[in-house]
Amino acid sequence: MDKLLGTFTLDDLRARKSHKWTVYPADVLPAFVAEMDFMIAEPIAAAVRAALDIGDTGYPGDGELGEAFAVFAGERFGWKVRPDRVFAIPDVMTGIAEVLMAVTPHGSGVVINPPVYGPFFLRLGYLSRQVVQAPLRRASDGRYDLDFAAIDAALARPDVSAYLLCNPHNPLGRTWSRDQLLQIADLCQQHQVELLVDEIHAPLVLDGAEHVPFASLDHPLAERAYTFNSASKGWNIPGLKCGVTVAGSAAAAAVLAGRWEALLASHLGVLASVAAFTQAGDWLEAVRHQLAQNRALLAELLAKWLPQVGYLPGQASFLGWLDCRGLGLGDNPEDAFLERGRVALTGGTYFGTQGAGFARLNIGTSPELLTEAVRRMAAAVGR
Ligand SMILES: Cc1ncc(COP(=O)(O)O)c(C=O)c1O
């Protein structure tokens, strides 16, 4: 591994007190929750340390987050962002929830594309918004795609007020193309719904794939979208609590400005995110390179030890979406992996009923620990 990502053993990681490292007994290898095992980028650590050294632990100032994200988005995605349209949020899910509360009627429907990030279902429930599913289409070769007929039908419902799109898509690690995004824009315009786009995994799009920010499209709807991004996945700092929302229009900016009290990020998170976006590009490169290697390694390990498991390497992030139905472990294969193999994956049903028989393996770790995770999965089924 690149030295920027540090070296760590399982014992080192077990000293961490985050959810990932404390929720299971010590003999379980955790490979579930969406955080990575790499050591934090030094410029981020230095920014947080410098703040601690001078007692700078108060509420967030306006800071340089807008400029920092605009520079990053321009360099990485070729997306021209107005810094004054960038708003700090404590985390992406809170940003999404606040926007939905502000711009959609109580009780109305929000369209999502399962299998998709489980908290989308939870948050819509907390907000008393209905979950309206337009499931992804799965071809016989295992490839998933947006189902435009299903999306059209869902958006046409009179009670639907918004569409919550995930790009890159969790749990598939799939990126949606410019043409697909333009079709979505057309449909949202036709049906007059609000559009929220969760692009939290975009910094981790791997070589060979392209992330097209929705708001960069040449389409009238691009200006109406709310985009959510963050340094939290890319630089592995979800514990520092800061994300960004980019308002497409002045009206959207007013919505976010009006909700400032509910959207206060952590000051340390803002400082860390500025450092990530402006000074830790080489660390991100190292991670992207490592994830591409791990993606190939996972395919090799599965072919060798668990050939019944279906895996189509994703285009982004640390998400390994595994079709375990060939193992005969039922709808919740993660139970057998945990009980018999002592490795914790995320069960596919966390992402919707469409995930029954699947599991998500987190590959954001060293090749050694990834190998150990697959070895344990294989041991769980007697291989
Ligand atoms: C698609 C997606 N959105 C949001 C989140 C959560 O982000 P945050 O901690 O900023 O709310 C995750 C975390 O895994 C995610 O995968």
Short mmCIF file of C-alpha atoms and ligand atoms in Angstrom, two decimals:
data_model
loop_
_atom_site.label_atom_id
_atom_site.label_comp_id
_atom_site.label_asym_id
_atom_site.label_seq_id
_atom_site.Cartn_x
_atom_site.Cartn_y
_atom_site.Cartn_z
CA MET A 1 0.00 0.00 0.00
CA ASP A 2 1.05 3.60 -0.56
CA LYS A 3 2.76 4.96 2.54
CA LEU A 4 0.23 7.84 2.65
CA LEU A 5 -2.40 5.30 3.71
CA GLY A 6 -0.30 4.13 6.65
CA THR A 7 0.39 0.66 7.90
CA PHE A 8 -1.92 -0.99 10.38
CA THR A 9 -2.54 -4.36 11.90
CA LEU A 10 -5.80 -5.78 13.15
CA ASP A 11 -4.67 -5.01 16.71
CA ASP A 12 -4.06 -1.36 15.77
CA LEU A 13 -7.53 -1.10 14.31
CA ARG A 14 -9.13 -2.73 17.32
CA ALA A 15 -7.84 0.17 19.44
CA ARG A 16 -10.28 2.43 17.58
CA LYS A 17 -13.48 3.18 19.44
CA SER A 18 -15.75 3.82 16.45
CA HIS A 19 -18.93 1.79 15.89
CA LYS A 20 -17.13 -0.45 13.40
CA TRP A 21 -14.55 -1.57 15.94
CA THR A 22 -16.71 -1.86 19.05
CA VAL A 23 -20.02 -3.35 18.02
CA TYR A 24 -18.84 -6.97 17.58
CA PRO A 25 -16.72 -9.22 19.81
CA ALA A 26 -12.96 -9.06 19.22
CA ASP A 27 -12.85 -12.28 17.18
CA VAL A 28 -15.10 -10.78 14.48
CA LEU A 29 -13.52 -9.02 11.49
CA PRO A 30 -15.78 -6.05 10.71
CA ALA A 31 -16.27 -5.38 6.98
CA PHE A 32 -19.67 -3.77 7.03
CA VAL A 33 -20.19 -0.07 7.89
CA ALA A 34 -19.14 2.48 5.25
CA GLU A 35 -15.82 3.64 6.63
CA MET A 36 -12.31 2.69 5.59
CA ASP A 37 -9.40 1.38 7.61
CA PHE A 38 -6.68 3.65 6.16
CA MET A 39 -4.88 6.19 8.34
CA ILE A 40 -6.17 9.75 8.09
CA ALA A 41 -4.52 12.13 5.58
CA GLU A 42 -1.86 14.17 7.34
CA PRO A 43 -3.13 17.62 6.21
CA ILE A 44 -6.52 16.79 7.73
CA ALA A 45 -4.98 15.61 10.99
CA ALA A 46 -2.80 18.75 11.07
CA ALA A 47 -5.81 21.03 10.57
CA VAL A 48 -7.69 19.39 13.44
CA ARG A 49 -4.61 19.37 15.68
CA ALA A 50 -3.95 23.05 14.98
CA ALA A 51 -7.50 23.90 16.01
CA LEU A 52 -7.21 21.87 19.21
CA ASP A 53 -3.91 23.53 20.02
CA ILE A 54 -5.52 26.98 20.13
CA GLY A 55 -8.81 25.93 21.70
CA ASP A 56 -10.66 26.51 18.42
CA THR A 57 -13.53 24.14 19.21
CA GLY A 58 -16.57 26.39 19.00
CA TYR A 59 -19.38 26.68 16.49
CA PRO A 60 -18.47 26.76 12.81
CA GLY A 61 -17.63 30.05 11.14
CA ASP A 62 -18.52 30.76 7.51
CA GLY A 63 -14.98 29.66 6.69
CA GLU A 64 -13.63 28.62 3.34
CA LEU A 65 -15.71 25.56 2.71
CA GLY A 66 -17.50 26.98 -0.34
CA GLU A 67 -14.27 28.01 -2.04
CA ALA A 68 -12.56 24.76 -1.08
CA PHE A 69 -15.34 22.57 -2.47
CA ALA A 70 -15.57 24.71 -5.62
CA VAL A 71 -11.84 24.22 -6.27
CA PHE A 72 -12.12 20.47 -5.71
CA ALA A 73 -15.26 20.09 -7.86
CA GLY A 74 -13.67 22.09 -10.67
CA GLU A 75 -10.42 20.12 -10.68
CA ARG A 76 -11.86 16.67 -10.11
CA PHE A 77 -15.17 16.79 -12.01
CA GLY A 78 -14.83 19.83 -14.26
CA TRP A 79 -17.89 21.23 -12.47
CA LYS A 80 -18.07 24.99 -11.98
CA VAL A 81 -19.55 25.59 -8.55
CA ARG A 82 -20.41 29.00 -7.14
CA PRO A 83 -18.88 29.11 -3.64
CA ASP A 84 -21.84 31.13 -2.34
CA ARG A 85 -24.16 28.29 -3.31
CA VAL A 86 -22.25 25.79 -1.12
CA PHE A 87 -23.68 25.22 2.35
CA ALA A 88 -22.13 23.25 5.18
CA ILE A 89 -24.32 20.50 6.62
CA PRO A 90 -23.59 18.21 9.57
CA ASP A 91 -23.92 15.13 7.37
CA VAL A 92 -25.58 14.19 4.12
CA MET A 93 -28.61 12.46 5.61
CA THR A 94 -29.46 15.48 7.80
CA GLY A 95 -29.09 17.74 4.77
CA ILE A 96 -31.41 15.53 2.74
CA ALA A 97 -33.95 15.38 5.58
CA GLU A 98 -34.00 19.15 6.10
CA VAL A 99 -34.42 19.86 2.40
CA LEU A 100 -37.22 17.31 2.09
CA MET A 101 -38.98 18.86 5.09
CA ALA A 102 -38.64 22.30 3.56
CA VAL A 103 -39.71 21.58 -0.01
CA THR A 104 -42.12 18.62 0.05
CA PRO A 105 -45.57 18.29 1.66
CA HIS A 106 -45.98 16.15 4.74
CA GLY A 107 -47.20 12.68 3.72
CA SER A 108 -46.12 13.02 0.08
CA GLY A 109 -44.08 10.38 -1.76
CA VAL A 110 -40.35 10.38 -2.53
CA VAL A 111 -39.01 8.10 -5.26
CA ILE A 112 -35.88 6.02 -4.63
CA ASN A 113 -34.16 3.21 -6.57
CA PRO A 114 -33.61 0.13 -4.42
CA PRO A 115 -31.50 -1.73 -3.69
CA VAL A 116 -30.20 1.53 -2.23
CA TYR A 117 -28.63 2.93 0.95
CA GLY A 118 -30.87 1.73 3.80
CA PRO A 119 -31.20 5.04 5.67
CA PHE A 120 -33.08 6.47 2.67
CA PHE A 121 -36.00 4.27 3.77
CA LEU A 122 -35.51 5.15 7.43
CA ARG A 123 -35.31 8.91 6.97
CA LEU A 124 -38.37 9.05 4.76
CA GLY A 125 -40.19 7.17 7.50
CA TYR A 126 -38.97 9.56 10.21
CA LEU A 127 -40.16 12.48 8.10
CA SER A 128 -43.57 10.92 7.38
CA ARG A 129 -42.82 10.89 3.66
CA GLN A 130 -43.84 7.79 1.70
CA VAL A 131 -41.18 5.60 0.15
CA VAL A 132 -42.07 5.15 -3.53
CA GLN A 133 -39.86 2.50 -5.07
CA ALA A 134 -38.65 2.48 -8.65
CA PRO A 135 -36.32 -0.52 -8.30
CA LEU A 136 -33.22 -0.88 -10.43
CA ARG A 137 -33.48 -3.41 -13.22
CA ARG A 138 -31.15 -6.39 -12.89
CA ALA A 139 -30.12 -8.14 -16.10
CA SER A 140 -29.34 -11.85 -16.22
CA ASP A 141 -25.59 -11.06 -16.29
CA GLY A 142 -25.98 -9.34 -12.90
CA ARG A 143 -25.72 -5.80 -14.23
CA TYR A 144 -28.05 -3.24 -12.69
CA ASP A 145 -29.51 -0.23 -14.41
CA LEU A 146 -32.01 2.53 -13.89
CA ASP A 147 -35.47 1.47 -15.04
CA PHE A 148 -36.87 4.55 -16.73
CA ALA A 149 -40.34 3.08 -17.21
CA ALA A 150 -40.53 2.40 -13.47
CA ILE A 151 -39.18 5.87 -12.64
CA ASP A 152 -41.67 7.50 -15.00
CA ALA A 153 -44.56 5.57 -13.47
CA ALA A 154 -43.43 6.42 -9.92
CA LEU A 155 -42.96 10.12 -10.66
CA ALA A 156 -46.37 10.25 -12.35
CA ARG A 157 -48.14 9.41 -9.10
CA PRO A 158 -50.02 12.51 -7.96
CA ASP A 159 -48.79 12.14 -4.38
CA VAL A 160 -45.09 12.09 -5.37
CA SER A 161 -43.23 15.33 -4.67
CA ALA A 162 -39.54 14.45 -5.02
CA TYR A 163 -36.92 12.08 -6.37
CA LEU A 164 -33.88 11.14 -4.28
CA LEU A 165 -31.18 9.88 -6.63
CA CYS A 166 -27.95 8.20 -5.52
CA ASN A 167 -24.95 8.68 -7.84
CA PRO A 168 -22.57 6.87 -7.52
CA HIS A 169 -25.03 4.30 -6.33
CA ASN A 170 -24.63 2.59 -2.95
CA PRO A 171 -24.46 -0.48 -2.70
CA LEU A 172 -23.50 -1.14 -6.33
CA GLY A 173 -20.70 1.38 -6.74
CA ARG A 174 -22.32 2.14 -10.10
CA THR A 175 -22.06 5.56 -11.76
CA TRP A 176 -24.89 6.86 -13.93
CA SER A 177 -24.03 8.29 -17.34
CA ARG A 178 -24.69 11.78 -18.65
CA ASP A 179 -27.43 10.42 -20.93
CA GLN A 180 -29.12 8.66 -18.04
CA LEU A 181 -28.97 11.80 -15.91
CA LEU A 182 -30.45 13.84 -18.74
CA GLN A 183 -33.35 11.37 -18.97
CA ILE A 184 -33.92 11.77 -15.25
CA ALA A 185 -33.84 15.53 -15.63
CA ASP A 186 -36.47 15.34 -18.38
CA LEU A 187 -38.71 13.12 -16.27
CA CYS A 188 -38.42 15.33 -13.17
CA GLN A 189 -39.18 18.38 -15.26
CA GLN A 190 -42.16 16.71 -16.91
CA HIS A 191 -43.60 15.60 -13.56
CA GLN A 192 -42.65 18.80 -11.71
CA VAL A 193 -40.91 17.14 -8.76
CA GLU A 194 -38.02 18.27 -6.60
CA LEU A 195 -34.70 16.52 -7.21
CA LEU A 196 -32.14 15.70 -4.54
CA VAL A 197 -28.92 14.01 -5.67
CA ASP A 198 -26.71 12.20 -3.17
CA GLU A 199 -23.18 12.28 -4.64
CA ILE A 200 -21.34 11.40 -1.42
CA HIS A 201 -19.30 8.62 -3.06
CA ALA A 202 -18.24 10.80 -6.02
CA PRO A 203 -14.72 11.60 -4.75
CA LEU A 204 -14.08 7.84 -4.88
CA VAL A 205 -14.99 7.24 -8.53
CA LEU A 206 -12.23 5.00 -9.84
CA ASP A 207 -10.15 5.33 -12.99
CA GLY A 208 -11.99 4.21 -16.10
CA ALA A 209 -15.29 5.68 -14.90
CA GLU A 210 -16.61 9.22 -14.92
CA HIS A 211 -18.66 11.04 -12.32
CA VAL A 212 -21.06 13.50 -13.92
CA PRO A 213 -22.35 15.91 -11.26
CA PHE A 214 -26.05 16.34 -11.88
CA ALA A 215 -25.80 20.08 -11.40
CA SER A 216 -23.22 20.30 -14.21
CA LEU A 217 -25.73 19.12 -16.84
CA ASP A 218 -26.82 21.46 -19.55
CA HIS A 219 -30.49 21.18 -18.59
CA PRO A 220 -32.92 23.56 -16.87
CA LEU A 221 -33.44 21.05 -14.08
CA ALA A 222 -29.75 21.13 -13.16
CA GLU A 223 -30.42 24.51 -11.62
CA ARG A 224 -33.25 23.20 -9.52
CA ALA A 225 -31.40 20.25 -8.01
CA TYR A 226 -29.95 20.02 -4.52
CA THR A 227 -26.61 18.20 -4.62
CA PHE A 228 -25.14 16.53 -1.54
CA ASN A 229 -21.46 15.76 -1.28
CA SER A 230 -18.91 15.39 1.48
CA ALA A 231 -15.33 14.66 2.37
CA SER A 232 -16.65 12.06 4.80
CA LYS A 233 -16.52 9.03 2.47
CA GLY A 234 -13.64 10.08 0.24
CA TRP A 235 -11.30 10.99 3.08
CA ASN A 236 -12.87 8.76 5.69
CA ILE A 237 -13.89 11.41 8.20
CA PRO A 238 -17.61 10.77 8.92
CA GLY A 239 -16.88 11.15 12.65
CA LEU A 240 -15.99 14.81 12.11
CA LYS A 241 -19.52 15.67 10.94
CA CYS A 242 -19.48 17.93 7.95
CA GLY A 243 -20.87 17.63 4.44
CA VAL A 244 -21.90 20.07 1.74
CA THR A 245 -25.11 20.88 -0.11
CA VAL A 246 -24.86 22.76 -3.35
CA ALA A 247 -27.97 24.78 -4.14
CA GLY A 248 -28.71 24.95 -7.85
CA SER A 249 -30.71 28.16 -7.64
CA ALA A 250 -31.09 31.27 -5.53
CA ALA A 251 -34.40 29.87 -4.27
CA ALA A 252 -32.70 26.64 -3.18
CA ALA A 253 -29.96 28.69 -1.51
CA ALA A 254 -32.63 30.59 0.42
CA VAL A 255 -34.13 27.30 1.62
CA LEU A 256 -30.75 26.20 2.96
CA ALA A 257 -29.90 29.58 4.47
CA GLY A 258 -33.27 29.59 6.22
CA ARG A 259 -32.51 26.25 7.86
CA TRP A 260 -29.07 27.25 9.14
CA GLU A 261 -29.80 26.27 12.71
CA ALA A 262 -30.68 22.69 11.84
CA LEU A 263 -27.73 22.46 9.49
CA LEU A 264 -24.85 23.49 11.75
CA ALA A 265 -21.86 21.31 10.93
CA SER A 266 -19.07 20.54 13.37
CA HIS A 267 -16.44 23.28 13.28
CA LEU A 268 -13.67 20.67 13.32
CA GLY A 269 -15.45 18.92 10.45
CA VAL A 270 -15.50 22.13 8.41
CA LEU A 271 -11.77 22.68 9.01
CA ALA A 272 -11.03 19.05 8.17
CA SER A 273 -13.12 19.19 4.99
CA VAL A 274 -11.37 22.35 3.80
CA ALA A 275 -8.04 20.58 4.32
CA ALA A 276 -9.33 17.49 2.50
CA PHE A 277 -10.62 19.39 -0.52
CA THR A 278 -7.55 21.62 -0.86
CA GLN A 279 -4.54 19.77 0.52
CA ALA A 280 -5.17 16.04 0.51
CA GLY A 281 -5.53 15.27 -3.19
CA ASP A 282 -2.53 12.93 -3.16
CA TRP A 283 -4.08 10.91 -0.32
CA LEU A 284 -7.32 10.58 -2.30
CA GLU A 285 -5.32 9.41 -5.33
CA ALA A 286 -3.61 6.78 -3.18
CA VAL A 287 -6.97 5.54 -1.89
CA ARG A 288 -8.51 5.41 -5.34
CA HIS A 289 -5.51 3.42 -6.56
CA GLN A 290 -5.76 1.03 -3.61
CA LEU A 291 -9.50 0.52 -4.08
CA ALA A 292 -8.97 -0.34 -7.75
CA GLN A 293 -6.40 -2.94 -6.69
CA ASN A 294 -8.69 -4.30 -4.00
CA ARG A 295 -11.55 -4.56 -6.47
CA ALA A 296 -9.40 -6.79 -8.68
CA LEU A 297 -8.14 -8.76 -5.68
CA LEU A 298 -11.70 -9.41 -4.51
CA ALA A 299 -12.63 -10.82 -7.91
CA GLU A 300 -9.58 -13.13 -7.75
CA LEU A 301 -10.26 -14.28 -4.21
CA LEU A 302 -13.90 -15.04 -4.93
CA ALA A 303 -13.01 -16.95 -8.10
CA LYS A 304 -10.59 -19.05 -6.07
CA TRP A 305 -12.51 -19.65 -2.84
CA LEU A 306 -16.16 -18.82 -3.48
CA PRO A 307 -16.88 -19.24 -7.19
CA GLN A 308 -20.63 -19.47 -6.49
CA VAL A 309 -20.67 -15.83 -5.42
CA GLY A 310 -21.52 -13.32 -8.15
CA TYR A 311 -19.50 -10.09 -8.15
CA LEU A 312 -19.44 -7.34 -10.75
CA PRO A 313 -16.70 -4.90 -9.76
CA GLY A 314 -18.15 -1.42 -9.25
CA GLN A 315 -16.92 1.85 -10.72
CA ALA A 316 -16.69 3.71 -7.44
CA SER A 317 -15.91 3.48 -3.77
CA PHE A 318 -15.27 0.61 -1.39
CA LEU A 319 -18.52 -1.26 -2.01
CA GLY A 320 -18.45 -4.95 -2.97
CA TRP A 321 -22.01 -6.06 -3.77
CA LEU A 322 -22.06 -9.84 -3.66
CA ASP A 323 -24.74 -12.14 -5.01
CA CYS A 324 -24.58 -14.98 -2.49
CA ARG A 325 -27.70 -16.82 -3.62
CA GLY A 326 -25.62 -19.64 -5.09
CA LEU A 327 -24.34 -20.50 -1.60
CA GLY A 328 -27.76 -21.68 -0.37
CA LEU A 329 -27.64 -19.44 2.71
CA GLY A 330 -31.13 -17.98 2.26
CA ASP A 331 -32.12 -14.32 2.32
CA ASN A 332 -29.59 -13.30 4.97
CA PRO A 333 -26.21 -14.80 4.06
CA GLU A 334 -24.53 -12.27 6.40
CA ASP A 335 -25.83 -14.33 9.35
CA ALA A 336 -23.82 -17.41 8.34
CA PHE A 337 -20.72 -15.30 7.55
CA LEU A 338 -20.92 -13.77 11.01
CA GLU A 339 -21.84 -16.85 13.02
CA ARG A 340 -19.64 -19.42 11.30
CA GLY A 341 -16.93 -17.27 9.67
CA ARG A 342 -16.59 -14.43 12.23
CA VAL A 343 -16.69 -11.75 9.54
CA ALA A 344 -19.37 -9.02 9.53
CA LEU A 345 -20.86 -7.90 6.21
CA THR A 346 -23.93 -5.73 5.61
CA GLY A 347 -26.93 -7.87 4.67
CA GLY A 348 -28.46 -7.12 1.29
CA THR A 349 -31.95 -6.59 2.75
CA TYR A 350 -30.63 -3.43 4.49
CA PHE A 351 -30.88 -1.93 0.98
CA GLY A 352 -34.45 -3.11 0.34
CA THR A 353 -36.21 -6.41 -0.25
CA GLN A 354 -34.46 -6.61 -3.63
CA GLY A 355 -31.24 -7.33 -1.69
CA ALA A 356 -32.40 -10.69 -0.30
CA GLY A 357 -29.61 -13.24 -0.73
CA PHE A 358 -26.98 -10.53 -1.29
CA ALA A 359 -24.40 -8.99 1.03
CA ARG A 360 -22.15 -5.94 0.86
CA LEU A 361 -18.48 -6.34 1.65
CA ASN A 362 -16.43 -3.24 2.47
CA ILE A 363 -13.13 -3.37 0.57
CA GLY A 364 -11.69 -0.14 2.01
CA THR A 365 -8.87 -1.88 3.83
CA SER A 366 -5.47 -3.46 3.28
CA PRO A 367 -5.13 -6.37 0.81
CA GLU A 368 -4.22 -8.57 3.80
CA LEU A 369 -7.43 -7.85 5.69
CA LEU A 370 -9.51 -8.12 2.52
CA THR A 371 -7.99 -11.54 1.94
CA GLU A 372 -8.77 -12.49 5.52
CA ALA A 373 -12.39 -11.36 5.13
CA VAL A 374 -12.94 -13.56 2.08
CA ARG A 375 -11.09 -16.45 3.74
CA ARG A 376 -13.52 -16.21 6.65
CA MET A 377 -16.53 -16.07 4.31
CA ALA A 378 -15.27 -19.21 2.61
CA ALA A 379 -14.70 -20.90 5.99
CA ALA A 380 -18.31 -20.13 6.89
CA VAL A 381 -19.48 -22.31 4.02
CA GLY A 382 -16.94 -25.02 4.65
CA ARG A 383 -14.32 -24.06 2.07
C1 LIG B 1 -25.24 7.04 -0.36
C2 LIG B 1 -24.95 7.50 1.04
N1 LIG B 1 -25.52 8.62 1.49
C3 LIG B 1 -25.29 9.07 2.73
C4 LIG B 1 -24.46 8.39 3.58
C5 LIG B 1 -24.27 8.88 4.97
O1 LIG B 1 -23.52 10.02 4.97
P1 LIG B 1 -23.52 10.99 6.19
O2 LIG B 1 -22.78 10.31 7.28
O3 LIG B 1 -22.83 12.21 5.68
O4 LIG B 1 -24.97 11.24 6.51
C6 LIG B 1 -23.82 7.23 3.15
C7 LIG B 1 -22.93 6.49 4.06
O5 LIG B 1 -22.54 5.41 3.81
C8 LIG B 1 -24.08 6.78 1.84
O6 LIG B 1 -23.50 5.66 1.38
#
